[in-house]
Short mmCIF file of C-alpha atoms in Angstrom, two decimals:
data_model
loop_
_atom_site.label_atom_id
_atom_site.label_comp_id
_atom_site.label_asym_id
_atom_site.label_seq_id
_atom_site.Cartn_x
_atom_site.Cartn_y
_atom_site.Cartn_z
CA MET A 923 13.93 244.58 65.70
CA THR A 924 16.25 246.23 63.28
CA ARG A 925 14.28 247.93 60.71
CA HIS A 926 14.76 246.89 57.03
CA LYS A 927 13.96 248.36 53.72
CA PRO A 928 11.70 246.10 51.27
CA LEU A 929 13.80 244.67 48.40
CA ALA A 930 13.54 242.64 45.48
CA ALA A 931 14.81 239.07 45.14
CA LEU A 932 17.78 239.68 47.39
CA THR A 933 18.53 242.46 49.79
CA LEU A 934 21.83 243.53 48.35
CA ALA A 935 21.03 246.56 46.69
CA LEU A 936 21.25 248.23 50.21
CA ALA A 937 24.96 247.06 50.21
CA PHE A 938 25.74 249.71 47.28
CA GLU A 939 24.38 252.73 49.42
CA SER A 940 26.76 255.01 51.25
CA GLN A 941 27.59 253.94 54.86
CA PRO A 942 28.84 256.05 57.84
CA ALA A 943 32.69 255.29 58.49
CA LEU A 944 33.73 252.81 60.99
CA ALA A 945 36.43 253.09 63.22
CA GLY A 946 39.23 250.69 62.87
CA ASP A 947 40.16 248.45 60.08
CA HIS A 948 37.38 246.81 57.74
CA TRP A 949 37.87 243.25 57.36
CA LEU A 950 35.50 240.90 55.28
CA THR A 951 35.26 237.24 54.84
CA SER A 952 36.39 236.86 51.37
CA TRP A 953 36.49 233.26 51.36
CA TYR A 954 35.03 230.45 53.62
CA ALA A 955 34.96 226.67 54.24
CA ALA A 956 32.65 225.57 57.14
CA PRO A 957 34.11 222.77 59.43
CA GLN A 958 32.52 219.61 59.82
CA PRO A 959 33.25 216.90 62.20
CA ALA A 960 34.81 213.73 61.35
CA TRP A 961 32.61 210.32 61.16
CA ASP A 962 33.36 206.80 61.81
CA SER A 963 32.93 204.06 59.25
CA SER A 964 29.39 203.26 60.37
CA PHE A 965 28.25 206.11 58.18
CA THR A 966 27.10 205.57 54.81
CA LEU A 967 29.64 207.68 53.07
CA PRO A 968 33.33 207.38 53.43
CA MET A 969 35.49 210.74 54.69
CA ASN A 970 37.86 210.09 51.91
CA VAL A 971 40.78 211.84 54.03
CA PRO A 972 43.18 210.05 56.15
CA ALA A 973 42.18 209.45 59.76
CA ARG A 974 45.73 210.91 60.70
CA LEU A 975 48.57 212.84 59.17
CA ASP A 976 52.44 212.54 60.39
CA ASP A 977 54.83 215.31 59.55
CA ALA A 978 52.85 216.47 56.59
CA THR A 979 52.48 219.42 54.24
CA LEU A 980 49.16 220.66 52.99
CA ARG A 981 48.82 222.88 49.87
CA GLU A 982 45.35 224.31 49.38
CA THR A 983 44.25 226.78 46.59
CA VAL A 984 41.32 229.04 47.11
CA ARG A 985 39.66 231.79 45.13
CA LEU A 986 38.74 235.04 47.04
CA SER A 987 35.54 237.06 46.45
CA ALA A 988 36.46 240.47 47.27
CA GLY A 989 39.78 242.23 47.18
CA GLY A 990 41.82 244.36 49.54
CA GLN A 991 45.29 245.29 50.57
CA ARG A 992 45.85 242.83 53.62
CA ILE A 993 44.71 239.53 54.21
CA ARG A 994 44.58 237.41 57.39
CA LEU A 995 43.85 233.36 57.45
CA VAL A 996 41.88 231.60 59.85
CA PHE A 997 42.49 227.84 60.80
CA SER A 998 39.86 225.87 62.79
CA ASN A 999 40.00 222.76 65.04
CA ARG A 1000 36.28 223.19 65.98
CA TYR A 1001 35.52 219.63 66.41
CA GLY A 1002 39.05 218.53 67.40
CA ARG A 1003 39.63 216.93 70.99
CA GLU A 1004 43.27 217.78 71.09
CA PRO A 1005 45.35 220.57 69.90
CA VAL A 1006 46.55 220.98 66.40
CA LYS A 1007 50.11 222.19 65.70
CA LEU A 1008 50.78 224.43 62.73
CA GLY A 1009 54.44 224.85 61.86
CA ALA A 1010 55.21 227.26 59.03
CA VAL A 1011 52.40 228.61 56.91
CA ARG A 1012 53.04 230.29 53.66
CA VAL A 1013 50.55 232.06 51.40
CA GLY A 1014 50.79 233.81 47.98
CA PRO A 1015 49.46 234.10 44.44
CA ALA A 1016 48.50 230.60 43.14
CA ASP A 1017 50.32 231.26 39.92
CA ASP A 1018 53.42 232.63 41.38
CA ALA A 1019 55.23 230.31 44.01
CA THR A 1020 58.07 232.61 44.28
CA ASN A 1021 55.90 235.45 45.79
CA SER A 1022 54.40 233.72 48.76
CA ARG A 1023 54.86 235.15 52.47
CA THR A 1024 55.15 233.46 55.69
CA LEU A 1025 52.39 234.12 58.19
CA THR A 1026 52.95 234.86 61.97
CA PHE A 1027 50.36 234.05 64.78
CA SER A 1028 50.67 236.78 67.62
CA GLY A 1029 54.36 237.36 66.19
CA GLN A 1030 55.31 233.59 66.17
CA PRO A 1031 55.91 231.68 63.08
CA GLY A 1032 53.74 228.67 64.31
CA VAL A 1033 50.84 228.15 66.64
CA ALA A 1034 48.86 225.47 68.31
CA ILE A 1035 44.76 225.53 67.61
CA ALA A 1036 43.24 224.43 70.81
CA PRO A 1037 40.17 221.92 70.78
CA GLY A 1038 37.33 223.58 69.63
CA ALA A 1039 39.10 226.95 68.70
CA THR A 1040 40.29 228.78 65.73
CA VAL A 1041 43.23 230.81 65.24
CA THR A 1042 43.76 234.10 63.09
CA SER A 1043 46.99 235.05 61.60
CA ASP A 1044 48.47 238.45 61.78
CA PRO A 1045 47.70 240.71 59.10
CA VAL A 1046 49.97 240.36 55.79
CA ALA A 1047 50.53 243.28 53.46
CA MET A 1048 49.45 241.52 50.32
CA PRO A 1049 47.31 243.42 47.80
CA VAL A 1050 44.78 240.83 46.29
CA ARG A 1051 42.18 241.70 43.52
CA PRO A 1052 38.62 240.38 43.66
CA LEU A 1053 38.35 236.89 42.27
CA SER A 1054 42.12 236.23 42.62
CA ARG A 1055 43.45 232.61 43.57
CA LEU A 1056 45.76 232.16 46.64
CA ALA A 1057 47.90 229.11 47.29
CA VAL A 1058 48.24 228.27 51.13
CA THR A 1059 50.94 225.92 52.05
CA THR A 1060 50.56 224.57 55.77
CA ARG A 1061 53.20 222.57 57.44
CA LEU A 1062 51.87 220.07 60.22
CA PRO A 1063 54.94 219.02 62.15
CA ALA A 1064 53.41 216.65 64.49
CA SER A 1065 51.05 213.66 64.30
CA THR A 1066 47.71 215.16 63.51
CA PRO A 1067 44.10 213.54 63.70
CA ILE A 1068 41.60 214.70 61.17
CA ALA A 1069 38.75 215.46 63.77
CA SER A 1070 37.59 218.67 62.06
CA PHE A 1071 37.61 219.06 58.34
CA HIS A 1072 35.36 220.02 55.28
CA TRP A 1073 34.08 217.22 53.06
CA GLY A 1074 33.59 217.47 49.18
CA ALA A 1075 35.11 216.71 45.83
CA GLN A 1076 34.58 220.20 44.43
CA GLN A 1077 37.67 221.24 46.09
CA THR A 1078 41.19 219.39 46.53
CA VAL A 1079 44.10 219.39 49.06
CA GLN A 1080 47.36 218.31 48.10
CA VAL A 1081 49.12 216.63 50.91
CA THR A 1082 52.73 215.65 51.12
CA MET A 1083 53.70 213.02 53.66
CA GLY A 1084 56.77 210.65 53.81
CA GLY A 1085 57.98 211.84 50.34
CA VAL A 1086 54.59 210.90 48.83
CA THR A 1087 52.27 213.41 47.53
CA SER A 1088 48.22 212.59 47.33
CA ARG A 1089 45.21 214.57 46.62
CA PHE A 1090 42.01 214.49 48.74
CA GLY A 1091 38.66 216.10 48.41
CA GLY A 1092 37.77 218.87 50.89
CA ARG A 1093 39.73 221.22 53.11
CA LEU A 1094 41.91 220.47 56.24
CA PHE A 1095 41.88 223.11 59.05
CA LEU A 1096 41.95 225.98 56.70
CA ASN A 1097 38.80 228.04 57.72
CA ALA A 1098 38.59 231.40 56.05
CA VAL A 1099 40.63 233.97 54.06
CA MET A 1100 39.84 237.73 55.55
CA VAL A 1101 40.56 240.94 53.38
CA GLU A 1102 41.11 244.56 54.58
CA ALA A 1103 38.76 246.74 52.62
CA ALA A 1104 39.65 250.31 51.83
CA THR A 1105 36.16 251.46 53.22
CA PRO A 1106 33.52 249.39 55.03
CA GLY A 1107 32.09 246.67 52.82
CA ARG A 1108 29.64 243.84 53.10
CA THR A 1109 29.87 240.12 53.41
CA VAL A 1110 27.22 237.90 51.96
CA VAL A 1111 26.97 234.40 53.64
CA ALA A 1112 25.47 231.35 51.75
CA LEU A 1113 24.23 228.95 54.16
CA GLY A 1114 23.19 225.72 52.79
CA ASP A 1115 23.79 222.03 51.90
CA SER A 1116 25.41 219.98 49.30
CA ILE A 1117 24.01 222.15 46.47
CA THR A 1118 25.58 225.40 48.03
CA ASP A 1119 28.61 223.45 48.46
CA GLY A 1120 28.44 222.71 44.79
CA ASN A 1121 28.11 218.99 44.48
CA GLY A 1122 27.84 218.03 40.79
CA SER A 1123 29.78 221.15 39.68
CA THR A 1124 33.18 220.77 37.99
CA PRO A 1125 35.77 220.14 40.74
CA ASP A 1126 38.36 222.89 41.12
CA ALA A 1127 36.78 225.19 38.77
CA ASP A 1128 34.71 227.40 41.19
CA ARG A 1129 31.37 226.95 39.62
CA ARG A 1130 29.32 226.85 42.65
CA TRP A 1131 26.33 229.17 42.59
CA PRO A 1132 28.01 231.23 45.58
CA ASP A 1133 31.13 231.37 43.41
CA LEU A 1134 29.11 232.64 40.52
CA LEU A 1135 27.45 234.99 42.64
CA ALA A 1136 30.72 236.38 43.84
CA GLU A 1137 31.69 237.10 40.06
CA ARG A 1138 28.57 239.29 39.87
CA LEU A 1139 29.23 241.07 43.18
CA ALA A 1140 32.91 241.58 42.53
CA GLN A 1141 32.73 245.07 41.05
CA HIS A 1142 30.77 246.33 43.97
CA GLY A 1143 33.30 245.15 46.58
CA ILE A 1144 30.94 242.71 48.32
CA ALA A 1145 32.28 239.55 49.41
CA VAL A 1146 30.50 236.09 49.29
CA ALA A 1147 31.20 233.38 51.85
CA ASN A 1148 30.29 230.01 51.28
CA ALA A 1149 29.13 228.32 54.49
CA GLY A 1150 27.52 225.49 52.52
CA ILE A 1151 28.33 221.73 53.84
CA SER A 1152 27.39 218.52 52.13
CA GLY A 1153 24.68 216.57 54.09
CA GLY A 1154 23.76 219.82 55.93
CA ARG A 1155 20.37 220.20 57.49
CA LEU A 1156 18.20 222.66 58.82
CA ALA A 1157 16.88 221.60 61.89
CA ARG A 1158 18.64 218.22 62.62
CA ASP A 1159 22.38 217.37 62.69
CA GLY A 1160 23.66 215.67 59.56
CA MET A 1161 27.20 215.59 58.14
CA GLY A 1162 27.82 218.42 60.43
CA GLN A 1163 25.80 220.25 62.90
CA SER A 1164 22.36 221.70 62.05
CA ALA A 1165 22.21 225.16 60.73
CA LEU A 1166 20.52 226.14 64.02
CA ALA A 1167 23.63 225.06 65.94
CA ARG A 1168 26.36 226.66 63.49
CA PHE A 1169 24.49 229.80 62.67
CA GLU A 1170 26.52 231.88 65.18
CA GLN A 1171 29.83 230.65 64.17
CA ASP A 1172 29.26 230.14 60.45
CA VAL A 1173 26.96 233.26 59.61
CA LEU A 1174 26.73 235.90 62.22
CA GLY A 1175 30.27 235.56 63.25
CA GLN A 1176 31.67 236.79 59.73
CA PRO A 1177 33.36 240.07 59.64
CA GLY A 1178 31.09 242.54 57.49
CA VAL A 1179 28.09 240.37 57.32
CA SER A 1180 24.86 241.97 56.01
CA ASP A 1181 22.85 239.46 54.29
CA VAL A 1182 22.58 235.55 54.53
CA ILE A 1183 20.99 233.51 51.82
CA VAL A 1184 19.61 230.13 53.20
CA LEU A 1185 18.78 227.30 51.04
CA LEU A 1186 18.20 224.24 53.57
CA GLY A 1187 15.63 221.58 54.20
CA ILE A 1188 16.04 219.06 51.45
CA ASN A 1189 18.10 216.88 53.52
CA ASP A 1190 15.87 217.20 56.52
CA ILE A 1191 13.10 215.87 54.32
CA GLY A 1192 14.99 213.40 52.26
CA TRP A 1193 17.40 211.68 55.03
CA PRO A 1194 14.61 209.90 57.13
CA GLY A 1195 14.02 206.31 55.95
CA SER A 1196 17.05 206.51 53.49
CA PRO A 1197 20.55 205.05 53.98
CA PHE A 1198 21.78 208.15 55.64
CA ALA A 1199 18.96 208.01 58.41
CA PRO A 1200 17.33 204.69 58.16
CA GLY A 1201 15.52 204.80 61.42
CA GLU A 1202 14.68 208.30 61.87
CA ARG A 1203 11.23 209.88 62.06
CA ALA A 1204 9.95 212.00 59.18
CA ALA A 1205 10.38 215.75 59.29
CA THR A 1206 7.34 217.78 59.71
CA LEU A 1207 6.45 221.27 58.09
CA ASP A 1208 6.14 222.83 61.68
CA GLU A 1209 9.63 221.70 62.57
CA LEU A 1210 11.05 223.14 59.41
CA THR A 1211 9.10 226.32 59.54
CA THR A 1212 9.98 226.89 63.28
CA ALA A 1213 13.64 226.30 62.44
CA TYR A 1214 13.55 229.01 59.68
CA ARG A 1215 11.77 231.47 61.99
CA GLN A 1216 14.31 231.02 64.60
CA LEU A 1217 17.16 231.73 62.09
CA VAL A 1218 15.49 234.82 61.14
CA ALA A 1219 15.12 236.11 64.55
CA ALA A 1220 18.62 235.40 65.38
CA ALA A 1221 19.73 237.35 62.14
CA HIS A 1222 17.59 240.40 62.79
CA VAL A 1223 18.78 240.99 66.32
CA ARG A 1224 22.08 241.43 64.78
CA GLY A 1225 20.76 243.64 61.99
CA VAL A 1226 21.45 240.88 59.17
CA ARG A 1227 18.83 240.40 56.44
CA VAL A 1228 17.69 237.01 55.19
CA THR A 1229 17.04 235.80 51.90
CA ALA A 1230 15.13 232.07 51.68
CA GLY A 1231 15.53 229.91 48.61
CA THR A 1232 12.87 227.63 47.60
CA LEU A 1233 13.89 223.88 47.54
CA PRO A 1234 14.65 222.58 43.96
CA PRO A 1235 12.79 219.40 42.71
CA PHE A 1236 14.44 216.20 43.51
CA GLU A 1237 12.06 213.35 41.85
CA GLY A 1238 14.57 210.24 40.93
CA ALA A 1239 17.42 211.63 43.28
CA LEU A 1240 19.93 209.29 43.90
CA ALA A 1241 18.09 206.52 42.13
CA GLY A 1242 20.14 203.51 40.88
CA THR A 1243 22.87 204.41 43.78
CA PRO A 1244 23.56 202.90 47.26
CA TYR A 1245 21.65 205.86 48.52
CA ALA A 1246 18.33 205.55 46.88
CA GLY A 1247 15.44 206.35 49.12
CA HIS A 1248 16.12 209.92 49.27
CA TYR A 1249 12.93 210.85 47.08
CA SER A 1250 9.47 209.74 47.39
CA PRO A 1251 6.20 211.29 46.61
CA GLU A 1252 5.23 211.88 50.25
CA LYS A 1253 8.73 213.68 50.90
CA ASP A 1254 8.00 215.83 47.68
CA ARG A 1255 4.64 217.02 48.96
CA LEU A 1256 6.35 218.19 52.05
CA ARG A 1257 9.05 220.00 49.93
CA GLN A 1258 6.14 221.78 48.15
CA GLN A 1259 4.40 222.67 51.32
CA LEU A 1260 7.64 224.27 52.56
CA ASN A 1261 8.39 225.84 49.36
CA GLN A 1262 4.66 227.39 49.51
CA TRP A 1263 5.35 228.83 53.08
CA ILE A 1264 8.81 230.31 52.03
CA ARG A 1265 6.95 232.21 49.22
CA THR A 1266 3.99 233.44 51.22
CA ALA A 1267 4.50 233.43 54.92
CA GLY A 1268 6.21 236.92 54.82
CA ALA A 1269 8.95 235.38 57.34
CA PHE A 1270 11.95 236.42 55.30
CA ASP A 1271 13.33 239.76 53.82
CA ALA A 1272 13.42 238.24 50.36
CA VAL A 1273 12.81 235.05 48.66
CA VAL A 1274 14.54 233.77 45.50
CA ASP A 1275 12.55 230.99 43.79
CA PHE A 1276 15.28 228.53 42.96
CA ASP A 1277 12.57 225.94 42.23
CA ALA A 1278 10.92 227.91 39.68
CA VAL A 1279 14.26 228.32 37.99
CA LEU A 1280 15.72 224.99 38.00
CA ARG A 1281 12.29 222.74 37.48
CA ASP A 1282 11.43 220.93 34.39
CA PRO A 1283 8.28 222.74 32.70
CA SER A 1284 6.97 219.47 31.78
CA ASN A 1285 7.35 217.59 35.09
CA PRO A 1286 7.76 220.30 37.93
CA ARG A 1287 8.81 217.41 40.48
CA ARG A 1288 12.19 216.88 38.42
CA LEU A 1289 15.17 218.99 37.62
CA ARG A 1290 15.37 220.38 34.16
CA ALA A 1291 17.58 218.01 32.03
CA ALA A 1292 19.87 220.84 31.00
CA PHE A 1293 20.49 221.86 34.74
CA ASP A 1294 20.94 218.35 36.18
CA SER A 1295 24.13 216.93 36.92
CA GLY A 1296 23.08 213.57 36.48
CA ASP A 1297 21.77 212.37 40.02
CA HIS A 1298 18.46 214.18 39.95
CA LEU A 1299 19.47 216.11 43.01
CA HIS A 1300 22.37 218.44 42.36
CA PRO A 1301 22.58 220.77 39.73
CA GLY A 1302 25.54 220.71 37.28
CA ASP A 1303 27.45 223.87 36.09
CA ALA A 1304 24.71 225.32 34.10
CA GLY A 1305 22.01 224.89 36.91
CA TYR A 1306 24.24 226.59 39.37
CA ARG A 1307 24.72 229.60 36.89
CA ALA A 1308 21.13 229.83 36.49
CA MET A 1309 20.73 229.78 40.35
CA ALA A 1310 23.23 232.72 40.77
CA ALA A 1311 21.59 234.75 37.81
CA ALA A 1312 18.22 234.45 39.45
CA ILE A 1313 19.19 236.69 42.27
CA ASP A 1314 18.43 240.23 41.77
CA ILE A 1315 21.25 242.38 43.32
CA HIS A 1316 20.52 245.85 41.79
CA ARG A 1317 16.90 246.91 42.27
CA PRO A 1318 15.07 247.75 45.26
CA SER A 1319 11.50 246.30 45.17
CA ALA A 1320 8.32 248.52 45.24
CA THR A 1321 6.23 245.74 46.52
CA ALA A 1322 3.90 245.85 49.48
CA THR A 1323 5.22 244.93 52.95
CA ASP A 1324 3.64 243.34 55.94
CA GLY A 1325 3.32 246.05 58.47
CA PRO A 1326 5.16 249.50 58.85
CA MET A 1327 8.57 249.20 57.16
CA THR A 1328 9.69 246.07 58.82
CA GLY A 1329 11.27 244.56 55.79
CA HIS A 1330 9.19 241.44 55.35
CA VAL A 1331 8.66 241.38 51.77
CA ARG A 1332 5.45 239.77 50.74
CA PRO A 1333 6.94 236.99 48.67
CA ALA A 1334 3.83 236.49 46.67
CA ALA A 1335 3.95 240.19 45.40
CA LEU A 1336 7.46 239.77 43.97
CA PRO A 1337 7.49 240.23 40.40
CA ARG A 1338 8.20 237.00 38.55
CA ARG A 1339 10.74 238.62 36.26
CA GLN A 1340 12.84 239.22 39.28
CA LEU A 1341 13.10 235.69 40.13
CA ARG A 1342 14.40 234.38 36.77
CA PRO A 1343 17.79 234.33 35.29
#
């Protein structure tokens, strides 16, 4: 197993240390949207995007985390069953439409994405600053089914088809933006569900907790890739594959990945018996802890450090909506048992106690009102800012370790001050 140094609430301090030069280019994932498979009308939530596009043009805006001198774009057809043909693709500053560049793929102006595959553009000499915004315009010249996409209202895509322009929540085929760093850098991947994907934050304002963490890390040249998907689950498929199934592509496959922050389990706990999974058996603590240990094992053999976040409180989640049933006292007991295991098992390189940050001091089963988006499940802008601020990115920890320098921090020994915003 790769040896890891003991660190505080997050193991990012090592990313600031000098590293040996690597041969070749130094590419980082500066922006990411994890693909999800399309679903049919039998699922309780609508997709809110067209089932098919005919001779359409897409315009999407993304905010980078790290900057660089060259960029490459990645497009995904991970869950498609037929090729997706890309025509002309242009990218440029979001605030300067006259300064865009046309991408090529293996020297050609367009490309077909095979079913289950991704395509990566040729490098484009386009210096970009950290936290800058890019606009990506993609032509789909053929009839194109939407079988692989990214769901969510926190980001919108503009679609022009037949002379009519519409806007939809989510991402269509655009998967990642990579930047070439001048020196070897690091990518931190945030792996989670709708809380990581930013549900409840202001749409198109980049106020998810990974966005706000990116703002803190930008001056250090560290990238943040958001691999959260709404309805994501740890051990079972949800609105997308389980974290176990997508870990290789969405986390370990990211250029420059050094750390992953995992915040998963609330949908494993909340979905069974709710409108999302009415006939599903309840999750168990053993199922969830085994899945977490598998993620850690897969990460460590690749030299990637794992930080786990405790699950925020969710009493009253989605009450008064068609999705009521997500919360129950029994489900909350399992959440608290899982949180206690995350804090004390020594399974992770580090722990960040999001539960302690977000809970109401007068009712620890419920989100603090100032941090609640209103549905009692997802934080709002202030809550996401508190989550990002809770991650200690500077100080190595002097706490004890379980065994000889394995890097498994004993979470119970973490100083409380390092877990608060």
